[in-house]
Tab-separated table of C-alpha atoms in Angstrom:
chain	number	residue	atom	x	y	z
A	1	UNK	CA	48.927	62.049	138.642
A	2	UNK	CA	49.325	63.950	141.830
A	3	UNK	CA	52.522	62.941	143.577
A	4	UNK	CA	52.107	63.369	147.621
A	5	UNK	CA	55.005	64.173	149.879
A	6	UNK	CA	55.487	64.746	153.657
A	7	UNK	CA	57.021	68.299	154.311
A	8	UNK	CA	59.562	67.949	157.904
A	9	UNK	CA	60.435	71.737	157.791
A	10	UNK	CA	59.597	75.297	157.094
A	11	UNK	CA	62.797	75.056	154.783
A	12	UNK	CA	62.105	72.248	152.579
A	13	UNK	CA	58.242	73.704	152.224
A	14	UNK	CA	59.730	76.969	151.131
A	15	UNK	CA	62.178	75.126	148.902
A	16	UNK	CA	59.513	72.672	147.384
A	17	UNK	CA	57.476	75.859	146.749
A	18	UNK	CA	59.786	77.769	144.699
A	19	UNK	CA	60.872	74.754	142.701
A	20	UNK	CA	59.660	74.226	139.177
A	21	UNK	CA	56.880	71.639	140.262
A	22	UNK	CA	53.306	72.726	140.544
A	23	UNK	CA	52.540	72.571	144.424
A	24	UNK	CA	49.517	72.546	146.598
A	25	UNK	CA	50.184	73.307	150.099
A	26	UNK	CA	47.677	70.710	152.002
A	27	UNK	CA	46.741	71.890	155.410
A	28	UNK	CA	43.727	69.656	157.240
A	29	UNK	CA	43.188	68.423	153.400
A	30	UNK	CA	39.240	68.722	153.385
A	31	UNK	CA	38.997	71.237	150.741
A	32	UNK	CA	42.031	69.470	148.556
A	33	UNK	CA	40.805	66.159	149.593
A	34	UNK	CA	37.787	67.000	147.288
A	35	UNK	CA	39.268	68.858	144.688
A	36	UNK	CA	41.509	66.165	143.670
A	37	UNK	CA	38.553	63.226	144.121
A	38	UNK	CA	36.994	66.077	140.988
A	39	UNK	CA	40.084	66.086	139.129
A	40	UNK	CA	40.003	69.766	139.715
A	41	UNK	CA	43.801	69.191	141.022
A	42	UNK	CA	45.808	67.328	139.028
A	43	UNK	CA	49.401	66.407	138.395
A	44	UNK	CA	50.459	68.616	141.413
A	45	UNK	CA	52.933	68.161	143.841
A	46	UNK	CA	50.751	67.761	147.227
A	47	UNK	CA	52.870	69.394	150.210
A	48	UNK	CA	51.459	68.345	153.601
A	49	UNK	CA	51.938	70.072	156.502
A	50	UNK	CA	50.958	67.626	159.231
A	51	UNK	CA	54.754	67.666	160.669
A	52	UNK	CA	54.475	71.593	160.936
A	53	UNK	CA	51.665	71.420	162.858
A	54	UNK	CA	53.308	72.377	165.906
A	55	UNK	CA	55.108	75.464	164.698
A	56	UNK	CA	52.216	77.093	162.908
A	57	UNK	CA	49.237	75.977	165.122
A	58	UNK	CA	49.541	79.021	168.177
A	59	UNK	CA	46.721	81.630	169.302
A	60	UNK	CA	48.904	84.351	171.331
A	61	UNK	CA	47.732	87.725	172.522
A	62	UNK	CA	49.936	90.376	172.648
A	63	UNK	CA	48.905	93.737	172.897
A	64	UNK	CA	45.925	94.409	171.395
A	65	UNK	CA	46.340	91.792	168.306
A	66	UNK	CA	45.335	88.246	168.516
A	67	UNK	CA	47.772	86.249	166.210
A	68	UNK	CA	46.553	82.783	164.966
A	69	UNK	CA	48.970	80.218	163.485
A	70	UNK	CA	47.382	79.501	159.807
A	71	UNK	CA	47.310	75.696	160.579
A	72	UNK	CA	45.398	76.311	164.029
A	73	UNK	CA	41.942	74.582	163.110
A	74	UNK	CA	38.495	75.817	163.238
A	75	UNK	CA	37.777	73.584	166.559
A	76	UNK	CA	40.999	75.032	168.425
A	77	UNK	CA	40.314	79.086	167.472
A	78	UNK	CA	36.511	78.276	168.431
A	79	UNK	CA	37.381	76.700	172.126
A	80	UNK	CA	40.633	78.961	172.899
A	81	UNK	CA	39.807	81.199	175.547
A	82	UNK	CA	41.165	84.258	173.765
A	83	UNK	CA	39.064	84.157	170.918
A	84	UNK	CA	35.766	83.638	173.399
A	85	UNK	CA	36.997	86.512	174.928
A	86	UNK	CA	38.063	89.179	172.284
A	87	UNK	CA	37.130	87.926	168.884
A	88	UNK	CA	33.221	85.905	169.801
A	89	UNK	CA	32.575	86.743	166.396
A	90	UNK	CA	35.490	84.907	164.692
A	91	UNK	CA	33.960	82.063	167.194
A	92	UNK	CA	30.641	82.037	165.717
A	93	UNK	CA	31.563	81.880	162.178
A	94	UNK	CA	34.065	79.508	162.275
A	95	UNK	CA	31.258	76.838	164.449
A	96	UNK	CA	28.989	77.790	161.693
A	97	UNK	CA	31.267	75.606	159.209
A	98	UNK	CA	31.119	72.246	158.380
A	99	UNK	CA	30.549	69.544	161.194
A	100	UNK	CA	32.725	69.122	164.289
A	101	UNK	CA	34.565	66.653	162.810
A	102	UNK	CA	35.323	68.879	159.343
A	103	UNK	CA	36.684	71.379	162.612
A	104	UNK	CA	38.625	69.175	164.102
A	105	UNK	CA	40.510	68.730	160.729
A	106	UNK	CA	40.078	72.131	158.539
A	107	UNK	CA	42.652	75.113	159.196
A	108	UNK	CA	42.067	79.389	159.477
A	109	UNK	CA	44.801	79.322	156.754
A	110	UNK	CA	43.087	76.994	154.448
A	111	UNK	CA	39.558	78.870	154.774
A	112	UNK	CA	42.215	82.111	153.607
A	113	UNK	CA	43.621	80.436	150.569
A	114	UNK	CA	40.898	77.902	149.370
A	115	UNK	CA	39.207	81.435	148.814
A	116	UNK	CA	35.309	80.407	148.695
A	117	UNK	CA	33.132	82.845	147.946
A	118	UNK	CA	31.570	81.917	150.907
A	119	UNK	CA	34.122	81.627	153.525
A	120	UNK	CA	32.995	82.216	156.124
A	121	UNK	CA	36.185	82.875	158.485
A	122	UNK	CA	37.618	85.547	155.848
A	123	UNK	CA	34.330	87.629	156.111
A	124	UNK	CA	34.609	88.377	159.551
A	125	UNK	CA	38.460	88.714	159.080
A	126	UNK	CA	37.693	91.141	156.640
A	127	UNK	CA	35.564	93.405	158.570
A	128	UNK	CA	38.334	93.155	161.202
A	129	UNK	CA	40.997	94.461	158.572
A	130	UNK	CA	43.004	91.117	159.675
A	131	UNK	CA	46.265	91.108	158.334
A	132	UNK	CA	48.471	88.176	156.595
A	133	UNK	CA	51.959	87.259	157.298
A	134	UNK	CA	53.391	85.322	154.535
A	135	UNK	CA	56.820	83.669	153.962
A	136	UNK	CA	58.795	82.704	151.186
A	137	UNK	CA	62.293	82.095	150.324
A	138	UNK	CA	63.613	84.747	150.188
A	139	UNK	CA	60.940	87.098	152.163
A	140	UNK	CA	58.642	88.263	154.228
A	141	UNK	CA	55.891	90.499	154.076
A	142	UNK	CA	52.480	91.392	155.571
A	143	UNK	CA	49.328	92.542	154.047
A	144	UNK	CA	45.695	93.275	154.609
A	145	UNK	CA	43.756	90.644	154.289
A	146	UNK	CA	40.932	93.313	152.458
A	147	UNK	CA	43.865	93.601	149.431
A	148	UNK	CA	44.427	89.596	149.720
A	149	UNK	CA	41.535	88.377	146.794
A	150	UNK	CA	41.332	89.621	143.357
A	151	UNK	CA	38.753	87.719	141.546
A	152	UNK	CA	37.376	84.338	141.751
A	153	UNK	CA	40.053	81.703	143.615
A	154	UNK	CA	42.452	84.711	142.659
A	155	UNK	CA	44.672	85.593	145.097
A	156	UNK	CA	47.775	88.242	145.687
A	157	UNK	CA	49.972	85.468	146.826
A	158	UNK	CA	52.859	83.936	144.775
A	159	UNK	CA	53.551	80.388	143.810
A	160	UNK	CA	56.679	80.530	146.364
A	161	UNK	CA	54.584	81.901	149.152
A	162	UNK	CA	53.132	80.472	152.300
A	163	UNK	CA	50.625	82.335	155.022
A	164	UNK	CA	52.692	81.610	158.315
A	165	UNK	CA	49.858	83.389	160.530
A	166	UNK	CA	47.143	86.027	160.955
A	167	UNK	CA	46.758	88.810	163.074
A	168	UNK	CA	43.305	90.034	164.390
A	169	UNK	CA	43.258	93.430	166.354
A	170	UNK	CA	40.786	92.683	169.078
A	171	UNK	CA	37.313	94.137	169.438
A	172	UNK	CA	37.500	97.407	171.399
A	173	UNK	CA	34.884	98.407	174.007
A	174	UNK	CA	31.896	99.855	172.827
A	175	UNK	CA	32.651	98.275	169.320
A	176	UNK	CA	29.504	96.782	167.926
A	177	UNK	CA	30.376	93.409	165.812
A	178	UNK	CA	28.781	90.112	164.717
A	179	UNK	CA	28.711	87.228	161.841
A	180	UNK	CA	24.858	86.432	160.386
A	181	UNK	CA	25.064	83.028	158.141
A	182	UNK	CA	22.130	82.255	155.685
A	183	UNK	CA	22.058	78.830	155.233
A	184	UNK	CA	19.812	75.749	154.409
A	185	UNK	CA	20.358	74.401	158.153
A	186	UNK	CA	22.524	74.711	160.708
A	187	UNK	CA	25.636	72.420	160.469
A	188	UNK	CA	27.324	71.140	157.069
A	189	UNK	CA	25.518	74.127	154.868
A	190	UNK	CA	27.628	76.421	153.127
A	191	UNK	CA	26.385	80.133	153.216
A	192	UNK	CA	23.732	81.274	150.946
A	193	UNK	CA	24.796	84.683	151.743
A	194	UNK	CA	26.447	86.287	155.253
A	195	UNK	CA	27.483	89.385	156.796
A	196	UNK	CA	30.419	90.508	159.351
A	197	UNK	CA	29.979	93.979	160.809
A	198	UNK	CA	32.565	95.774	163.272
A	199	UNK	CA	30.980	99.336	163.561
A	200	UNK	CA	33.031	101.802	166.240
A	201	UNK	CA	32.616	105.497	166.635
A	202	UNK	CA	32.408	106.425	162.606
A	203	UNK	CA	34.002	103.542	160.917
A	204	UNK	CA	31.999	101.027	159.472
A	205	UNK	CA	33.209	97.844	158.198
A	206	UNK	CA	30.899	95.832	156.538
A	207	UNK	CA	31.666	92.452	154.730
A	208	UNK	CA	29.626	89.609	153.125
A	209	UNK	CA	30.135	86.197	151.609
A	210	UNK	CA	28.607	84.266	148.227
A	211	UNK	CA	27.591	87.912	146.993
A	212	UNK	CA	30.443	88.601	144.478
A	213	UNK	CA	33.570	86.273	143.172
A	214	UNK	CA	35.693	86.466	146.505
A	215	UNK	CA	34.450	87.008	150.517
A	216	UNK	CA	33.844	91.352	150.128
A	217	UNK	CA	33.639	94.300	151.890
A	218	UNK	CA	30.842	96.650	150.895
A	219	UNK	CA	32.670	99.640	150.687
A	220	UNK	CA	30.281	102.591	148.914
A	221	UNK	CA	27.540	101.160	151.347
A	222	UNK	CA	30.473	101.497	154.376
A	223	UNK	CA	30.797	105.282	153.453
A	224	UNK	CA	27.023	106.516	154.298
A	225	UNK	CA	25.711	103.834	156.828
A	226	UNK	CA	25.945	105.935	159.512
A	227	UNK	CA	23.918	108.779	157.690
A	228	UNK	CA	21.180	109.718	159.998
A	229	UNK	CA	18.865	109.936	156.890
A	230	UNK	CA	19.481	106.152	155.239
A	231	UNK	CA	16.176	104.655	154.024
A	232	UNK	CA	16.187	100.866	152.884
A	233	UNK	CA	15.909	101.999	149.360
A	234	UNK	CA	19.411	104.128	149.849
A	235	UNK	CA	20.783	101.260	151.006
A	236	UNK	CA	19.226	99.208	148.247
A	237	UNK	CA	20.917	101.206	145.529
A	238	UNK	CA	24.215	101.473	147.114
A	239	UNK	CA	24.681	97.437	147.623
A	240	UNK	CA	24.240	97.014	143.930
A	241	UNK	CA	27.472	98.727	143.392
A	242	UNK	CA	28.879	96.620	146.178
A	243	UNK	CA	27.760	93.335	145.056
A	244	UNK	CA	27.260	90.998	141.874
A	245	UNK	CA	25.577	88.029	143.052
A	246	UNK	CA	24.468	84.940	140.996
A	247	UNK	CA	22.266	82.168	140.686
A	248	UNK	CA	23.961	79.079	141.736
A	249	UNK	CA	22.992	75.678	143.411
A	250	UNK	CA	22.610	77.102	146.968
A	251	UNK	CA	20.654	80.244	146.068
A	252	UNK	CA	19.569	83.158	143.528
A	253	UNK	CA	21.238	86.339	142.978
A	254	UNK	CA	17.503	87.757	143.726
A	255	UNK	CA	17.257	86.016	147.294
A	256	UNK	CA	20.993	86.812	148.108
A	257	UNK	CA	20.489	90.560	147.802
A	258	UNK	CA	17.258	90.744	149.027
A	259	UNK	CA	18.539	88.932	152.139
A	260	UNK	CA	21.611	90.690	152.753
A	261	UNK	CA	19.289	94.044	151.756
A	262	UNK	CA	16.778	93.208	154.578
A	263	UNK	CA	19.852	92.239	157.152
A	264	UNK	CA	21.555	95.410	156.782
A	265	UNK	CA	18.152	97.436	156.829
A	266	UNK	CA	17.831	95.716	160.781
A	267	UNK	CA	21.313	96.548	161.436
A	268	UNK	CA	20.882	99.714	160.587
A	269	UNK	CA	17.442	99.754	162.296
A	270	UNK	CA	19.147	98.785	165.132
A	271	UNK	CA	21.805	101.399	165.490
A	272	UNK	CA	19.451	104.398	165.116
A	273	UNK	CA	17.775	102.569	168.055
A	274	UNK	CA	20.825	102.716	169.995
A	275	UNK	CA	21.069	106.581	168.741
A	276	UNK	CA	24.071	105.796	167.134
B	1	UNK	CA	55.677	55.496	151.873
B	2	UNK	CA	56.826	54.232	155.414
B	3	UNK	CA	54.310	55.039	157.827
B	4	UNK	CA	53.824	54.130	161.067
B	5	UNK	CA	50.912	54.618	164.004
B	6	UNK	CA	49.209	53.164	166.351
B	7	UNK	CA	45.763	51.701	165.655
B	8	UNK	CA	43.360	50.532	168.026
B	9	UNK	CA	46.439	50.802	170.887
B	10	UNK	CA	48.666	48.865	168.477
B	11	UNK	CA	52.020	50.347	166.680
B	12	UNK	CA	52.165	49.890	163.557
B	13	UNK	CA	54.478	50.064	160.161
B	14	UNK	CA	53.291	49.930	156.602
B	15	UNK	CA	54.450	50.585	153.660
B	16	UNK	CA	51.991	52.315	151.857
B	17	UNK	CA	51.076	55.021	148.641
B	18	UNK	CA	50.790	58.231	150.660
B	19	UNK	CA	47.655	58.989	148.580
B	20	UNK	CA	45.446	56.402	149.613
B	21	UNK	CA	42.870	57.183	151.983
B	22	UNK	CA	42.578	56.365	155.462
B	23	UNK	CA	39.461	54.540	155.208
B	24	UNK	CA	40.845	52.235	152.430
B	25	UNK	CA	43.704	51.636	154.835
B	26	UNK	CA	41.353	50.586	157.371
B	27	UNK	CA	38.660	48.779	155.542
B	28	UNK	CA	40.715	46.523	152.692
B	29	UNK	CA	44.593	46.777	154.145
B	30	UNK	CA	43.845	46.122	158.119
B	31	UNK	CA	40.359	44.760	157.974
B	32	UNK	CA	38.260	47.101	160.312
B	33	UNK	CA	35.225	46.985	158.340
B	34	UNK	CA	33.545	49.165	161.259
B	35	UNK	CA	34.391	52.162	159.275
B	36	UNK	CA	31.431	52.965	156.724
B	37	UNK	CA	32.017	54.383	153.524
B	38	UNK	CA	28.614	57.021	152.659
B	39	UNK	CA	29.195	60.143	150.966
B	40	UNK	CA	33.282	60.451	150.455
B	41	UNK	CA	33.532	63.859	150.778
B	42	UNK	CA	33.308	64.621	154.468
B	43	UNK	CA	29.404	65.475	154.743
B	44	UNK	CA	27.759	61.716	156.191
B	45	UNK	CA	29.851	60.815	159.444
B	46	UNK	CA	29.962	57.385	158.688
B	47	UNK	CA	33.677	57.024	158.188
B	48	UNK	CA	34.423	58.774	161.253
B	49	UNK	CA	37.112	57.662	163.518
B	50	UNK	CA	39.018	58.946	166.430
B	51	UNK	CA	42.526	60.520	165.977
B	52	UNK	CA	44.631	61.610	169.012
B	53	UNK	CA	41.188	61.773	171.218
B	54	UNK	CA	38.894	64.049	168.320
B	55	UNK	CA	36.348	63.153	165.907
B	56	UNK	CA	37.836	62.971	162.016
B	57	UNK	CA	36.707	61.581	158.669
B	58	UNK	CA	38.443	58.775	157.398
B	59	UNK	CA	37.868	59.425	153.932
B	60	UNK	CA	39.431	62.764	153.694
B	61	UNK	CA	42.744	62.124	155.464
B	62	UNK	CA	45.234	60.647	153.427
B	63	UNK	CA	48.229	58.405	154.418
B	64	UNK	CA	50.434	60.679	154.602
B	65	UNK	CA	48.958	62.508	157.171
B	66	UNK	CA	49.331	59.631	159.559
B	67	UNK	CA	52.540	59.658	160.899
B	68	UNK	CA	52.650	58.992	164.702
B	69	UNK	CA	49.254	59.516	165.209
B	70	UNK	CA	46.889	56.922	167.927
B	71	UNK	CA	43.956	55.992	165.699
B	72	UNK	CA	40.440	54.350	167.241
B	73	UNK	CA	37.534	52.429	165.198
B	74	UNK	CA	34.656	51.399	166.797
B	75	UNK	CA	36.955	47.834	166.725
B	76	UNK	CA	39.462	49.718	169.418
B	77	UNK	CA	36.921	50.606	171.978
B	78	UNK	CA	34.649	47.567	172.365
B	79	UNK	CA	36.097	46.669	175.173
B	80	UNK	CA	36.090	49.476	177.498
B	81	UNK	CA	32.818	50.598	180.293
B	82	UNK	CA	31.792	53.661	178.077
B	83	UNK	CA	31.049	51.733	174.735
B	84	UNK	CA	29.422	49.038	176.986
B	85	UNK	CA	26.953	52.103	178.389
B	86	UNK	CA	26.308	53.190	174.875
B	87	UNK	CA	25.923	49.748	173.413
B	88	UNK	CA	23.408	48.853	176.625
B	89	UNK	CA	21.324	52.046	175.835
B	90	UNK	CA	21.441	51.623	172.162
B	91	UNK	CA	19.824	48.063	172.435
B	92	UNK	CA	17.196	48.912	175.383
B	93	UNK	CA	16.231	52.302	173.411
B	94	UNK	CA	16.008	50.685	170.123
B	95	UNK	CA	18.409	53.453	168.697
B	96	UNK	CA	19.593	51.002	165.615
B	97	UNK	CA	17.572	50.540	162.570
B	98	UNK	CA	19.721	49.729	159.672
B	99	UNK	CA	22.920	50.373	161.388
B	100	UNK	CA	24.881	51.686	158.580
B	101	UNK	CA	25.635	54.926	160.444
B	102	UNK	CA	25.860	53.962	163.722
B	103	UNK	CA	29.543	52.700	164.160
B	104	UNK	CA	30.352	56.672	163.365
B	105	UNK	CA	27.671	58.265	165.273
B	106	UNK	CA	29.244	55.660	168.142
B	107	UNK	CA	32.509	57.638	167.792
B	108	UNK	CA	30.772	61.268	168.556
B	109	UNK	CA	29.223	60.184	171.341
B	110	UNK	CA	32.204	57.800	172.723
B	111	UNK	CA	33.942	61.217	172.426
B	112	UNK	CA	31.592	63.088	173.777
B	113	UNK	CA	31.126	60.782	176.498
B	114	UNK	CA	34.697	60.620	177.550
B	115	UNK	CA	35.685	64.428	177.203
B	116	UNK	CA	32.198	64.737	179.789
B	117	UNK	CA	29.481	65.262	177.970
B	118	UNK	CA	25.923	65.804	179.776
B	119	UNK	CA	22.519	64.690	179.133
B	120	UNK	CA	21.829	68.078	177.919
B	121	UNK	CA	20.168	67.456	174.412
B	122	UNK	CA	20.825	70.382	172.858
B	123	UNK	CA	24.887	69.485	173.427
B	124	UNK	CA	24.256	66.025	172.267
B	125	UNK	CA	22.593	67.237	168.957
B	126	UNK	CA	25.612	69.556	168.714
B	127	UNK	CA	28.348	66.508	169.026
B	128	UNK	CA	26.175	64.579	166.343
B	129	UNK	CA	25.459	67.463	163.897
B	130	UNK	CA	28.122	65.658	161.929
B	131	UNK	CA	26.503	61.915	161.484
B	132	UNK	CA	23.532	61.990	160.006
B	133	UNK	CA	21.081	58.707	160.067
B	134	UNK	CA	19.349	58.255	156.519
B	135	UNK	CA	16.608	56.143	158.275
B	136	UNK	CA	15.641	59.089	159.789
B	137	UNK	CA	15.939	57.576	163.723
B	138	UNK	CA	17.446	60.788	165.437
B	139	UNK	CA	14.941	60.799	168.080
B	140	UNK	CA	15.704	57.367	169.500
B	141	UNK	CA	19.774	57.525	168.930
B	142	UNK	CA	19.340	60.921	170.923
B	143	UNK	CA	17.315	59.003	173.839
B	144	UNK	CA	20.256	56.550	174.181
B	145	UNK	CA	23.203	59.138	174.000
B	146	UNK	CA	21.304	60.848	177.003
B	147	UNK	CA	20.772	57.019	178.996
B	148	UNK	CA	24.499	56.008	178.246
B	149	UNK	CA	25.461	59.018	180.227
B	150	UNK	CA	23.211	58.842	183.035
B	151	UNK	CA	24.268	54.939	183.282
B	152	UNK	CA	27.779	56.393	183.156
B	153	UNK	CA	27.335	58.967	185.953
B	154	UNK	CA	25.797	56.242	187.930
B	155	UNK	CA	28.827	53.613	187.728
């Protein structure tokens, strides 16, 4: 049996957390919500955050970082004026999820830790080298969000651990950025496959979802995109070291790389065009 | 669990397993039957219900979530001018078939309605990308959204 209980403070969710129960931290609930209607959460301790909402639901700007509260949800980083401005990108992939109503509910910091394959949120994060701030007990520390997943729904967070808030640097001028989703249609489809770029002078970030076991950056292809030289087969034969795709419900492993082949080819297309 | 909220513009207390679902609350424990049960798991729109003035899915919220919050079925806006507009247009644009759907596509557009929403369809389609109509009747239900706001703008 899962047990739920109503968390009133940071303190007692920190405490609850390092007990000896098995906890689930529930944020808008509609990834948990599911999970334990599957039985694929079970006799846990179910922590929800509702009564936090107001500490850890924020998008400031200071500098140049955006930092966004982990239980700010997809609807309120998607109309905020900051993110319209400085992150669009964040914006689009976050309105490609779900329906409005899954946004009004679902967090930033639950796309993080439900760690889909397919999130769509992290993959722009990623390309964005967002990074984590996490409390626990008796801590604090930050981390990239690229050294965050380690596997399938593995993740370099402890059991005592919660993500407090995120922090985006914001695109620069002359960056060159976007989210591409590949999906059955356009609201309530989860992502076939996807790509986040952020490309500025010679670093290229690159990032795609449902192509290996956690939300990736394609790093060997990173490291010679910018080659003047590149043909599509280059490319080709670097993205199979990048990614492991496979055959699931939504999609094969052949359509997934030949997708996110053919989307990187008109990227890249597109930047000689622009002589970059 | 001791919860309490307001439902419908009513405050309420109940005592309650902070497990159960929303919808369950509403449907067997307070008897607002508006609320449709499809899909349970958050991908129909026919359990939708309005919590502190946005759209949200009954059957993924849990009791415990519900502390303090102002709660609206279809059952809490009867009464007021917009959900007269949208009822008027829904009848003279034959927007119902078999109805099932309707009392949570009536909360995307009530909501849509009230936060401003224009007769612009491609917005409309947007607010209602999250009911969907198994009978198929998009066309029509889109034709009324778009009269109940022009016989709003014209009150």
């Amino acid at each position: 049996m899962n047990r739920f209980i109503r968390i009133e403070n940071t303190d007692q969710l920190l405490k609850k957390l390092n007990s000896s129960y098995k906890c689930k931290i529930m944020a808008g609930g509609t990834d948990i919500l599911i999970n334990i209607k599957n039985k694929t959460i079970i006799d846990s301790l179910i922590l929800d955050t509702s009564l936090l909402t107001d500490k850890y639901s924020f998008i400031k700007k200071k500098d140049n970082l955006i930092e966004i509260g982990s239980l700010t949800t997809f609807s309120e980083i998607a109309e905020n004026n900051l993110i319209k401005e400085h992150l669009p990108q964040l914006k689009k992939a976050l309105l490609s999820i779900g329906s409005p109503q899954i946004r009004n509910m679902a967090t930033v910091g639950g796309n993080i830790v439900n760690a889909s394959p397919a999130a769509d949120s992290v993959v722009v994060l990623l390309t964005k080298d967002a990074k984590l701030n996490i409390l626990s007990v008796n801590n604090t520390r930050t981390i990239n969000i690229n050294n965050f997943y380690k596997g399938y729904k593995k993740l370099n967070l402890n059991k005592n651990e919660f993500i407090t808030s995120i922090e985006v640097e914001i695109n620069k001028e002359m960056e060159i950025f976007d989210f591409i989703k590949i999906g059955n249609r356009e609201t309530l489809s989860i992502s076939k496959v996807s790509l986040a770029y952020s490309i500025y002078k010679n670093t290229v970030r690159l990032a795609s979802g449902s192509v290996n076991p956690n939300p990736s950056r394609l790093l060997n292809l990173e490291k010679i995109f910018l080659d003047s030289n590149l043909t599509k087969k280059d490319i080709l034969t670097t993205l199979e070291n990048d990614i492991e795709p496979i055959d699931d419900i939504r999609s094969t492993a052949f359509y997934r790389k030949t997708v996110l082949l053919n989307l990187l080819y008109s990227l890249k297309e597109s930047l000689s065009k622009e002589d970059y | 669990m001791n919860i309490s909220f307001d439902i419908n513009n009513k405050k309420i207390n109940i005592n309650v397993d902070p497990s159960k679902r929303l919808i369950d609350i509403l449907r067997y424990d307070l008897l607002l039957t508006a609320v449709k049960e499809g899909c349970s798991e958050g991908e129909c729109g026919a359990c939708s219900v309005i919590i502190n003035n946005k759209v949200m899915l009954a059957c993924l919220i849990p009791a415990v979530k519900l502390q303090d919050k102002h709660i609206l079925t279809l059952e809490g806006i009867k009464n007021t001018k917009i959900f007269n507009y949208i009822q008027q247009a829904f009848i003279e644009k034959g927007a119902v078939q078999c109805g099932f759907c309707i009392p949570g596509f009536i909360m995307s557009i009530y909501v849509y309605i009230v936060k401003g929403g224009d007769e612009n369809e491609e917005n409309i389609k947007r607010a209602l990308s999250g009911n969907i109509c198994r009978c198929t009747g998009y066309e029509k239900i889109i034709t009324a959204v778009k009269y109940a706001v022009k016989l709003k703008n014209n009150e």
